[in-house]
Amino acid sequence: MVALIKNSQNLEVWKVLESVKDPEIDTVSIVDLGMVEKVEVEAEQIKVTLLPTFLGCPALEIIRTNTKNAVMGLSFAKNVEVEFIFSPPWTSDRVTENGKKGLKEFGIAAPPRHLEEDGSWHVDCPYCDSTYVTMENIFGPTACRSILYCKSCKTPFEAMKPVSTIM
Amino acid sequence: MSNVEKMMSTEEKKAVETLLFQLADDDFLFSYCGSEWLGLAPHIEEDVASSSITQDSMGHAAMYYKLLEDLGLGKADDLAHLRPAEERKNSVLTERINGDGYYMDTPQYDWAYTVVRSYFYTQAKRAKINSLKESTFEPLREVAVKASMELYYHVMHWKLWFEQLLSSTEEAKAKMISAIELVVADIGDLFSYGEQKELIERFGLIDSEEKIQNAWLEALRPTFEKLKLDLPIVPEPKLNGRNGQHTDELQAAIDTLSEVYRLDTATNW
Ligand SMILES: [Zn+2]
C-alpha cells in the first residue's frame, strides 16, 4: 500500500514537471527536453535530479526555481530539493518525440540524430520542411542552438545542436 | 565527505587539488579574456559564437571550482574571485591581455592573437579532456565526458578561423605569423603540472606532460601541413604559472573581474 502511494506520488511529480517549460521556449517542458533524470519521493521529502543541457547555461537557476515552485504546489510536498548532476551527461537524443514537436512549433529544428564523419549535420527547415538550408552560425543565441537559413522559404531559423558522448 | 575523498591519501588529495586548480584557473582566465571581446568581435555572428564559447568555458571553470568546493577548499565563487595572483595556477598564456587599450575606453584588441591563442589553447584542452576521460579520479572523468561535447564545437570554430586567416591576404598572414610567435613564447607552462608533476602523474589523474604535449602537436599537424607551416616548438617556460609565477597582466585581470563580486560577497550575482 505504502509503495503504491509512493508510486502514484512519483507519477504526480513527473506530471507536474511537464508544466515546467524551458524559460526561453515555452512549447517544451524540461521532461520533453530529457533534462529530468530522477524523481524520488520519500515521505514529505521530494528530490528532483536534473541534467543541464550545457554547463554554462545561465537559465539553470531559473529552471531550478521553477521546478521547485511547481513541485511545492503538490499537496503532499513539504520539502523539495532540486539537484543538477552532469553524469550521466545530457545528450540531444534525450529529447522526446513530444519535445521535437514542441521545438518545431516554436520554429526550432530538433537536434539531428545522425552526424557525418566530418562532424557536420543536417536538419530540415522547421517552417516549410525544405531540405535546402545552409548553416549560418553553429553558435546560436544560446549555448544549445545553432542558426541556419532556409533557402526555400527564405527564413532564418534555429536548430538544437546535436551533442553526444562520441564527441 | 564523499566516499572518493575518504579513500584518498593526503598525497593523492594534494595532487587532485593541484590539478583541479590548474584546470579551473586556466578556463576561468581564458574565459575572462574571451568575455572582453563581447561587442567587439569582427562581426555580429562572431560576437554570438565567441560569447557562446566563452560562456561554455566559464561553465567548465565553475565545475572545477565546484569540485574543489566539494573537497572542502572553500566556496566555488570565492575560489574564482578572491584568490590573490600568487596563488593562481593558470598558464601565463591565459592571463595575457587581448591587446592595447581598455575595454571601457578605446580597446585595440588583436583578433589574430585571439584566434591563435584560442585555437592552441582549445586544442590543448582537448588533449587534456581526452586524457581526463580515463582519470583515476571519478568526478574528473564525469566532467570530462560532459565538457568534451561542448569542446568539440569550440575546436571546430577556432580551427576554421586559424585556417582561413592563414589562407587569406598577405597582411592577415603576417599578423597571424607574429601572433603565433607571441603565443608559442608563452605556451611552455600550458603543458606543465609545475611542482606537483610527479604526484599528479603518479596517481594517474591525467597523462604525463609529454604525452599531452605530443597529443597536442599531433592534433595540430594536419592543419599545419595543409598551411605549409612548421609545427611550433614548445619552449621551456620562462614563468611557470603552475607554480604561481605570473605577469602583472594577471593582477590587472583579477582586479577587474572580481570588482563586482568584492562589493558584496554574500549576494547572488
Ligand atoms: Zn523553409
Short mmCIF file of C-alpha atoms and ligand atoms in Angstrom, two decimals:
data_model
loop_
_atom_site.label_atom_id
_atom_site.label_comp_id
_atom_site.label_asym_id
_atom_site.label_seq_id
_atom_site.Cartn_x
_atom_site.Cartn_y
_atom_site.Cartn_z
CA MET A 1 0.00 0.00 0.00
CA VAL A 2 2.74 2.46 1.00
CA ALA A 3 4.68 1.51 -2.08
CA LEU A 4 1.62 2.10 -4.19
CA ILE A 5 1.07 5.58 -2.79
CA LYS A 6 4.72 6.40 -3.26
CA ASN A 7 4.48 5.28 -6.83
CA SER A 8 1.44 7.39 -7.59
CA GLN A 9 3.04 10.41 -5.90
CA ASN A 10 6.09 9.88 -8.03
CA LEU A 11 3.92 9.96 -11.14
CA GLU A 12 2.25 13.12 -9.91
CA VAL A 13 5.63 14.81 -9.62
CA TRP A 14 6.52 13.76 -13.17
CA LYS A 15 3.16 15.12 -14.31
CA VAL A 16 3.73 18.50 -12.71
CA LEU A 17 7.24 18.67 -14.14
CA GLU A 18 5.63 18.71 -17.57
CA SER A 19 4.38 22.18 -16.69
CA VAL A 20 7.93 23.43 -16.15
CA LYS A 21 8.88 24.93 -19.50
CA ASP A 22 12.23 25.90 -20.91
CA PRO A 23 12.48 29.58 -19.86
CA GLU A 24 13.09 30.58 -23.48
CA ILE A 25 10.98 28.02 -25.36
CA ASP A 26 7.53 27.83 -23.82
CA THR A 27 6.41 24.96 -26.07
CA VAL A 28 8.72 22.38 -24.49
CA SER A 29 8.99 21.20 -20.90
CA ILE A 30 12.07 20.01 -19.06
CA VAL A 31 10.60 16.50 -19.33
CA ASP A 32 10.34 16.85 -23.14
CA LEU A 33 13.96 18.01 -23.26
CA GLY A 34 15.08 14.93 -21.37
CA MET A 35 16.51 17.00 -18.53
CA VAL A 36 14.76 15.08 -15.74
CA GLU A 37 16.94 12.19 -14.67
CA LYS A 38 15.25 11.11 -11.45
CA VAL A 39 12.33 11.81 -9.13
CA GLU A 40 12.50 10.49 -5.58
CA VAL A 41 9.65 10.72 -3.09
CA GLU A 42 10.45 9.82 0.49
CA ALA A 43 7.60 10.72 2.87
CA GLU A 44 7.30 14.51 2.52
CA GLN A 45 10.76 14.86 1.08
CA ILE A 46 10.88 15.16 -2.73
CA LYS A 47 14.06 15.24 -4.71
CA VAL A 48 14.26 16.03 -8.42
CA THR A 49 17.54 15.38 -10.20
CA LEU A 50 18.13 17.31 -13.42
CA LEU A 51 20.78 17.18 -16.14
CA PRO A 52 21.97 20.54 -17.53
CA THR A 53 21.93 20.70 -21.34
CA PHE A 54 25.06 22.85 -21.46
CA LEU A 55 27.29 23.55 -18.49
CA GLY A 56 27.44 27.32 -18.71
CA CYS A 57 23.72 27.69 -19.39
CA PRO A 58 22.54 30.78 -17.47
CA ALA A 59 18.94 29.51 -17.42
CA LEU A 60 19.79 26.72 -14.97
CA GLU A 61 19.00 28.73 -11.84
CA ILE A 62 15.66 29.84 -13.32
CA ILE A 63 14.84 26.23 -14.13
CA ARG A 64 15.79 25.18 -10.60
CA THR A 65 13.46 27.78 -9.06
CA ASN A 66 10.60 27.00 -11.44
CA THR A 67 10.95 23.27 -10.79
CA LYS A 68 10.95 23.78 -7.06
CA ASN A 69 7.89 26.05 -7.15
CA ALA A 70 5.96 23.67 -9.39
CA VAL A 71 6.59 20.65 -7.18
CA MET A 72 5.85 22.62 -3.99
CA GLY A 73 2.35 23.12 -5.41
CA LEU A 74 1.60 19.43 -4.85
CA SER A 75 -0.49 18.74 -1.74
CA PHE A 76 1.91 16.15 -0.30
CA ALA A 77 5.08 18.21 -0.87
CA LYS A 78 6.78 19.63 2.22
CA ASN A 79 10.43 19.74 1.26
CA VAL A 80 11.62 19.91 -2.32
CA GLU A 81 15.22 19.63 -3.38
CA VAL A 82 16.39 20.18 -6.96
CA GLU A 83 19.83 18.98 -7.85
CA PHE A 84 21.83 19.30 -11.09
CA ILE A 85 24.25 16.50 -11.90
CA PHE A 86 26.37 16.03 -15.02
CA SER A 87 26.74 12.28 -15.01
CA PRO A 88 25.11 10.75 -16.97
CA PRO A 89 25.63 13.67 -19.35
CA TRP A 90 22.65 15.17 -21.12
CA THR A 91 22.74 14.29 -24.81
CA SER A 92 20.49 15.60 -27.56
CA ASP A 93 18.94 12.18 -28.19
CA ARG A 94 17.18 12.53 -24.82
CA VAL A 95 14.72 14.98 -26.42
CA THR A 96 11.38 13.13 -26.67
CA GLU A 97 9.08 12.96 -29.73
CA ASN A 98 6.81 15.39 -27.93
CA GLY A 99 9.81 17.64 -27.35
CA LYS A 100 10.68 17.58 -31.05
CA LYS A 101 7.12 18.63 -31.89
CA GLY A 102 7.27 21.44 -29.36
CA LEU A 103 10.57 22.71 -30.74
CA LYS A 104 9.28 22.68 -34.31
CA GLU A 105 6.16 24.57 -33.22
CA PHE A 106 8.49 27.23 -31.84
CA GLY A 107 10.45 27.36 -35.11
CA ILE A 108 13.43 25.36 -33.87
CA ALA A 109 14.58 22.26 -35.73
CA ALA A 110 15.01 19.25 -33.47
CA PRO A 111 18.56 18.01 -32.91
CA PRO A 112 19.55 15.62 -35.70
CA ARG A 113 20.44 12.09 -34.69
CA HIS A 114 22.90 11.50 -37.45
CA LEU A 115 26.37 13.07 -37.65
CA GLU A 116 28.54 12.94 -40.79
CA GLU A 117 32.05 11.68 -40.48
CA ASP A 118 33.45 15.23 -40.56
CA GLY A 119 31.10 16.20 -37.73
CA SER A 120 28.68 18.16 -39.90
CA TRP A 121 24.95 17.52 -39.68
CA HIS A 122 21.73 18.29 -41.45
CA VAL A 123 18.22 19.36 -40.44
CA ASP A 124 15.20 20.42 -42.47
CA CYS A 125 13.53 23.81 -42.21
CA PRO A 126 11.04 23.74 -39.30
CA TYR A 127 8.70 26.08 -41.20
CA CYS A 128 8.41 24.59 -44.69
CA ASP A 129 10.24 21.25 -44.24
CA SER A 130 12.58 22.12 -47.11
CA THR A 131 15.92 20.35 -47.06
CA TYR A 132 17.52 23.29 -48.88
CA VAL A 133 19.11 25.04 -45.90
CA THR A 134 22.53 26.48 -45.01
CA MET A 135 24.38 26.77 -41.71
CA GLU A 136 24.85 30.42 -40.80
CA ASN A 137 26.40 30.08 -37.36
CA ILE A 138 26.92 26.91 -35.40
CA PHE A 139 26.76 29.06 -32.25
CA GLY A 140 23.27 30.45 -31.78
CA PRO A 141 21.70 32.84 -29.27
CA THR A 142 22.03 30.21 -26.56
CA ALA A 143 24.65 27.53 -25.98
CA CYS A 144 22.39 24.75 -27.17
CA ARG A 145 21.28 26.22 -30.52
CA SER A 146 22.69 26.99 -33.97
CA ILE A 147 21.47 29.48 -36.58
CA LEU A 148 20.53 28.29 -40.08
CA TYR A 149 18.84 29.79 -43.12
CA CYS A 150 16.19 28.22 -45.33
CA LYS A 151 16.74 29.00 -48.99
CA SER A 152 13.26 27.80 -49.93
CA CYS A 153 11.11 29.97 -47.69
CA LYS A 154 13.93 32.49 -47.12
CA THR A 155 13.62 32.33 -43.35
CA PRO A 156 16.38 32.21 -40.78
CA PHE A 157 15.75 29.57 -38.14
CA GLU A 158 17.45 27.82 -35.26
CA ALA A 159 18.27 24.20 -34.66
CA MET A 160 19.07 22.46 -31.43
CA LYS A 161 22.68 21.32 -31.63
CA PRO A 162 23.38 17.62 -31.59
CA VAL A 163 25.58 16.62 -28.68
CA SER A 164 26.65 13.08 -27.94
CA THR A 165 29.26 11.21 -25.99
CA ILE A 166 31.18 10.30 -29.16
CA MET A 167 32.25 13.97 -29.46
CA MET B 1 32.61 13.91 2.86
CA SER B 2 32.28 11.73 -0.22
CA ASN B 3 33.48 8.15 -0.48
CA VAL B 4 36.02 9.13 -3.08
CA GLU B 5 37.54 11.62 -0.72
CA LYS B 6 37.66 9.27 2.23
CA MET B 7 39.70 6.79 0.27
CA MET B 8 42.32 9.31 -0.79
CA SER B 9 45.64 9.67 0.95
CA THR B 10 46.91 13.14 1.85
CA GLU B 11 49.30 12.99 -1.08
CA GLU B 12 46.63 11.99 -3.54
CA LYS B 13 44.31 14.71 -2.31
CA LYS B 14 47.09 17.23 -2.79
CA ALA B 15 47.59 16.02 -6.35
CA VAL B 16 43.86 16.22 -7.16
CA GLU B 17 43.55 19.72 -5.71
CA THR B 18 46.56 21.00 -7.60
CA LEU B 19 45.36 19.66 -10.93
CA LEU B 20 41.84 21.00 -10.33
CA PHE B 21 43.20 24.48 -9.59
CA GLN B 22 45.24 24.39 -12.81
CA LEU B 23 42.24 23.35 -14.91
CA ALA B 24 39.87 25.76 -13.18
CA ASP B 25 42.14 28.79 -13.32
CA ASP B 26 43.03 28.11 -16.98
CA ASP B 27 39.41 28.07 -18.10
CA PHE B 28 38.48 30.96 -15.83
CA LEU B 29 41.14 33.31 -17.21
CA PHE B 30 40.69 32.11 -20.78
CA SER B 31 37.00 32.79 -20.45
CA TYR B 32 37.61 36.21 -18.91
CA CYS B 33 39.79 37.22 -21.87
CA GLY B 34 37.12 35.93 -24.23
CA SER B 35 34.42 37.95 -22.49
CA GLU B 36 36.33 41.16 -23.24
CA TRP B 37 35.53 40.67 -26.92
CA LEU B 38 31.81 40.99 -26.28
CA GLY B 39 30.52 43.61 -28.73
CA LEU B 40 33.95 43.97 -30.34
CA ALA B 41 34.36 40.77 -32.36
CA PRO B 42 34.85 41.22 -36.15
CA HIS B 43 31.17 40.73 -36.98
CA ILE B 44 27.85 40.02 -35.30
CA GLU B 45 27.88 36.27 -35.97
CA GLU B 46 31.33 36.01 -34.45
CA ASP B 47 30.17 38.00 -31.46
CA VAL B 48 27.48 35.40 -30.86
CA ALA B 49 29.83 32.49 -31.43
CA SER B 50 32.73 33.64 -29.29
CA SER B 51 30.41 34.70 -26.47
CA SER B 52 28.87 31.27 -26.56
CA ILE B 53 32.30 29.62 -26.33
CA THR B 54 33.23 31.98 -23.51
CA GLN B 55 30.08 31.06 -21.63
CA ASP B 56 30.73 27.32 -22.05
CA SER B 57 34.32 27.76 -20.84
CA MET B 58 33.13 29.67 -17.79
CA GLY B 59 30.80 26.75 -17.13
CA HIS B 60 33.77 24.39 -17.24
CA ALA B 61 35.74 26.55 -14.80
CA ALA B 62 32.71 26.69 -12.49
CA MET B 63 32.53 22.91 -12.48
CA TYR B 64 36.18 22.51 -11.50
CA TYR B 65 35.79 25.12 -8.75
CA LYS B 66 32.71 23.21 -7.57
CA LEU B 67 34.76 20.02 -7.32
CA LEU B 68 37.26 21.95 -5.18
CA GLU B 69 34.39 23.18 -3.03
CA ASP B 70 33.25 19.56 -2.62
CA LEU B 71 36.77 18.71 -1.43
CA GLY B 72 36.42 21.32 1.30
CA LEU B 73 38.59 24.06 -0.22
CA GLY B 74 36.02 26.84 0.21
CA LYS B 75 33.15 28.33 -1.77
CA ALA B 76 33.49 27.98 -5.56
CA ASP B 77 32.75 31.68 -6.17
CA ASP B 78 35.35 32.72 -3.60
CA LEU B 79 37.95 30.43 -5.15
CA ALA B 80 37.31 32.03 -8.54
CA HIS B 81 37.28 35.66 -7.43
CA LEU B 82 39.18 36.15 -4.22
CA ARG B 83 42.47 34.25 -4.54
CA PRO B 84 45.50 36.52 -4.98
CA ALA B 85 47.65 36.31 -8.11
CA GLU B 86 50.47 34.37 -6.46
CA GLU B 87 48.07 31.55 -5.57
CA ARG B 88 46.74 31.23 -9.11
CA LYS B 89 47.75 28.16 -11.09
CA ASN B 90 46.75 29.20 -14.61
CA SER B 91 49.13 29.12 -17.52
CA VAL B 92 50.68 32.51 -18.36
CA LEU B 93 49.15 32.21 -21.83
CA THR B 94 45.62 32.55 -20.42
CA GLU B 95 46.35 35.76 -18.50
CA ARG B 96 47.75 37.78 -21.41
CA ILE B 97 45.79 40.85 -22.44
CA ASN B 98 43.91 40.81 -25.74
CA GLY B 99 45.84 43.85 -26.90
CA ASP B 100 46.28 47.52 -26.11
CA GLY B 101 43.65 49.73 -24.58
CA TYR B 102 40.94 49.24 -22.01
CA TYR B 103 37.52 47.67 -22.57
CA MET B 104 35.64 50.74 -21.33
CA ASP B 105 37.84 53.19 -23.19
CA THR B 106 39.45 52.57 -26.61
CA PRO B 107 40.22 48.87 -26.89
CA GLN B 108 42.54 47.97 -29.75
CA TYR B 109 42.48 44.24 -29.28
CA ASP B 110 44.32 41.91 -31.60
CA TRP B 111 41.99 39.42 -33.29
CA ALA B 112 44.82 37.41 -34.84
CA TYR B 113 46.32 36.91 -31.39
CA THR B 114 42.95 35.81 -30.02
CA VAL B 115 42.43 33.33 -32.85
CA VAL B 116 45.87 31.76 -32.35
CA ARG B 117 45.65 31.70 -28.57
CA SER B 118 42.13 30.26 -28.65
CA TYR B 119 42.98 27.60 -31.21
CA PHE B 120 46.17 26.48 -29.45
CA TYR B 121 44.58 26.62 -26.02
CA THR B 122 41.41 24.80 -27.06
CA GLN B 123 43.33 22.08 -28.84
CA ALA B 124 45.49 21.58 -25.73
CA LYS B 125 42.36 21.49 -23.60
CA ARG B 126 41.01 18.82 -25.95
CA ALA B 127 44.13 16.69 -25.33
CA LYS B 128 43.70 17.08 -21.58
CA ILE B 129 39.96 16.37 -21.60
CA ASN B 130 40.52 13.23 -23.70
CA SER B 131 43.00 12.05 -21.13
CA LEU B 132 40.78 13.02 -18.18
CA LYS B 133 38.11 10.67 -19.50
CA GLU B 134 40.44 7.92 -18.19
CA SER B 135 41.38 9.68 -14.95
CA THR B 136 41.62 7.67 -11.74
CA PHE B 137 39.57 10.43 -10.09
CA GLU B 138 35.94 9.68 -10.93
CA PRO B 139 34.48 13.21 -10.67
CA LEU B 140 37.06 14.37 -13.23
CA ARG B 141 36.07 11.58 -15.60
CA GLU B 142 32.45 12.70 -15.40
CA VAL B 143 33.28 16.35 -16.01
CA ALA B 144 35.49 15.39 -18.95
CA VAL B 145 32.73 13.49 -20.74
CA LYS B 146 30.35 16.42 -20.45
CA ALA B 147 32.86 19.17 -21.32
CA SER B 148 34.10 17.17 -24.27
CA MET B 149 30.79 17.50 -26.13
CA GLU B 150 30.97 21.28 -25.93
CA LEU B 151 34.66 21.45 -26.66
CA TYR B 152 34.07 19.64 -29.92
CA TYR B 153 32.36 22.76 -31.30
CA HIS B 154 34.98 25.11 -29.87
CA VAL B 155 37.87 23.35 -31.58
CA MET B 156 35.99 23.30 -34.88
CA HIS B 157 35.34 27.03 -34.59
CA TRP B 158 38.89 28.20 -33.82
CA LYS B 159 40.45 25.85 -36.31
CA LEU B 160 38.28 27.33 -39.05
CA TRP B 161 39.38 30.88 -38.18
CA PHE B 162 43.01 29.80 -37.96
CA GLU B 163 42.98 28.15 -41.38
CA GLN B 164 41.02 30.91 -43.06
CA LEU B 165 43.13 33.81 -41.82
CA LEU B 166 46.33 31.98 -42.74
CA SER B 167 44.96 31.32 -46.24
CA SER B 168 43.88 34.92 -46.67
CA THR B 169 45.68 38.19 -47.60
CA GLU B 170 49.39 38.82 -47.06
CA GLU B 171 48.52 41.24 -44.28
CA ALA B 172 46.37 38.66 -42.49
CA LYS B 173 49.09 36.05 -42.84
CA ALA B 174 51.77 38.37 -41.47
CA LYS B 175 49.58 39.20 -38.46
CA MET B 176 48.89 35.54 -37.83
CA ILE B 177 52.56 34.59 -38.06
CA SER B 178 53.56 37.19 -35.48
CA ALA B 179 50.64 36.12 -33.29
CA ILE B 180 51.87 32.52 -33.45
CA GLU B 181 55.31 33.67 -32.24
CA LEU B 182 53.77 35.54 -29.31
CA VAL B 183 51.54 32.63 -28.30
CA VAL B 184 54.25 29.99 -28.61
CA ALA B 185 56.59 32.05 -26.41
CA ASP B 186 54.06 31.70 -23.57
CA ILE B 187 52.89 28.16 -24.16
CA GLY B 188 55.50 26.24 -22.14
CA ASP B 189 53.61 26.10 -18.87
CA LEU B 190 50.34 25.12 -20.55
CA PHE B 191 51.81 21.60 -20.69
CA SER B 192 53.38 21.75 -17.24
CA TYR B 193 51.95 20.46 -13.95
CA GLY B 194 54.52 22.51 -12.04
CA GLU B 195 55.98 21.37 -8.77
CA GLN B 196 53.35 18.65 -8.34
CA LYS B 197 54.13 16.95 -11.66
CA GLU B 198 55.41 13.80 -10.02
CA LEU B 199 52.33 13.36 -7.77
CA ILE B 200 49.80 14.20 -10.47
CA GLU B 201 51.33 11.70 -12.88
CA ARG B 202 51.95 9.02 -10.26
CA PHE B 203 48.29 8.88 -9.22
CA GLY B 204 47.17 8.62 -12.83
CA LEU B 205 44.94 11.68 -12.66
CA ILE B 206 45.91 12.63 -16.23
CA ASP B 207 48.52 11.60 -18.82
CA SER B 208 52.10 12.81 -18.46
CA GLU B 209 53.10 16.31 -19.59
CA GLU B 210 54.97 14.82 -22.53
CA LYS B 211 52.01 12.75 -23.68
CA ILE B 212 49.63 15.71 -23.58
CA GLN B 213 52.11 17.87 -25.46
CA ASN B 214 52.55 15.19 -28.13
CA ALA B 215 48.80 14.71 -28.48
CA TRP B 216 48.55 18.48 -28.98
CA LEU B 217 51.22 18.54 -31.66
CA GLU B 218 49.65 15.59 -33.46
CA ALA B 219 46.28 17.34 -33.43
CA LEU B 220 47.86 20.45 -34.97
CA ARG B 221 49.91 18.57 -37.54
CA PRO B 222 47.31 18.13 -40.35
CA THR B 223 46.37 21.81 -40.16
CA PHE B 224 50.00 22.94 -40.18
CA GLU B 225 50.87 20.65 -43.07
CA LYS B 226 47.93 21.93 -45.07
CA LEU B 227 49.07 25.51 -44.45
CA LYS B 228 52.74 24.62 -45.10
CA LEU B 229 53.84 25.82 -41.68
CA ASP B 230 56.39 24.28 -39.33
CA LEU B 231 54.92 22.81 -36.18
CA PRO B 232 55.66 25.01 -33.15
CA ILE B 233 58.48 24.07 -30.80
CA VAL B 234 57.26 24.26 -27.22
CA PRO B 235 59.77 26.30 -25.18
CA GLU B 236 60.72 25.80 -21.55
CA PRO B 237 58.51 28.20 -19.59
CA LYS B 238 60.17 31.46 -18.57
CA LEU B 239 57.49 31.95 -15.94
CA ASN B 240 55.60 28.91 -14.75
CA GLY B 241 52.03 29.84 -13.81
CA ARG B 242 51.56 26.40 -12.26
CA ASN B 243 53.98 27.47 -9.54
CA GLY B 244 52.31 30.83 -9.02
CA GLN B 245 54.68 32.77 -11.30
CA HIS B 246 52.72 35.34 -13.25
CA THR B 247 52.87 38.62 -15.14
CA ASP B 248 51.31 41.90 -13.96
CA GLU B 249 48.61 41.25 -16.52
CA LEU B 250 47.11 38.65 -14.19
CA GLN B 251 46.81 41.10 -11.31
CA ALA B 252 45.05 43.59 -13.58
CA ALA B 253 42.67 40.88 -14.77
CA ILE B 254 41.84 39.78 -11.20
CA ASP B 255 41.22 43.38 -10.12
CA THR B 256 38.76 43.85 -12.97
CA LEU B 257 36.97 40.52 -12.87
CA SER B 258 36.42 40.49 -9.11
CA GLU B 259 35.45 44.14 -8.74
CA VAL B 260 31.72 43.49 -8.63
CA TYR B 261 31.99 40.31 -6.57
CA ARG B 262 34.06 42.09 -3.92
CA LEU B 263 31.34 44.71 -3.42
CA ASP B 264 29.26 42.12 -1.63
CA THR B 265 30.46 38.55 -1.49
CA ALA B 266 27.19 37.32 0.07
CA THR B 267 24.95 38.43 -2.79
CA ASN B 268 23.91 36.04 -5.51
CA TRP B 269 25.20 37.79 -8.66
ZN ZN C 1 11.78 26.91 -45.08
#
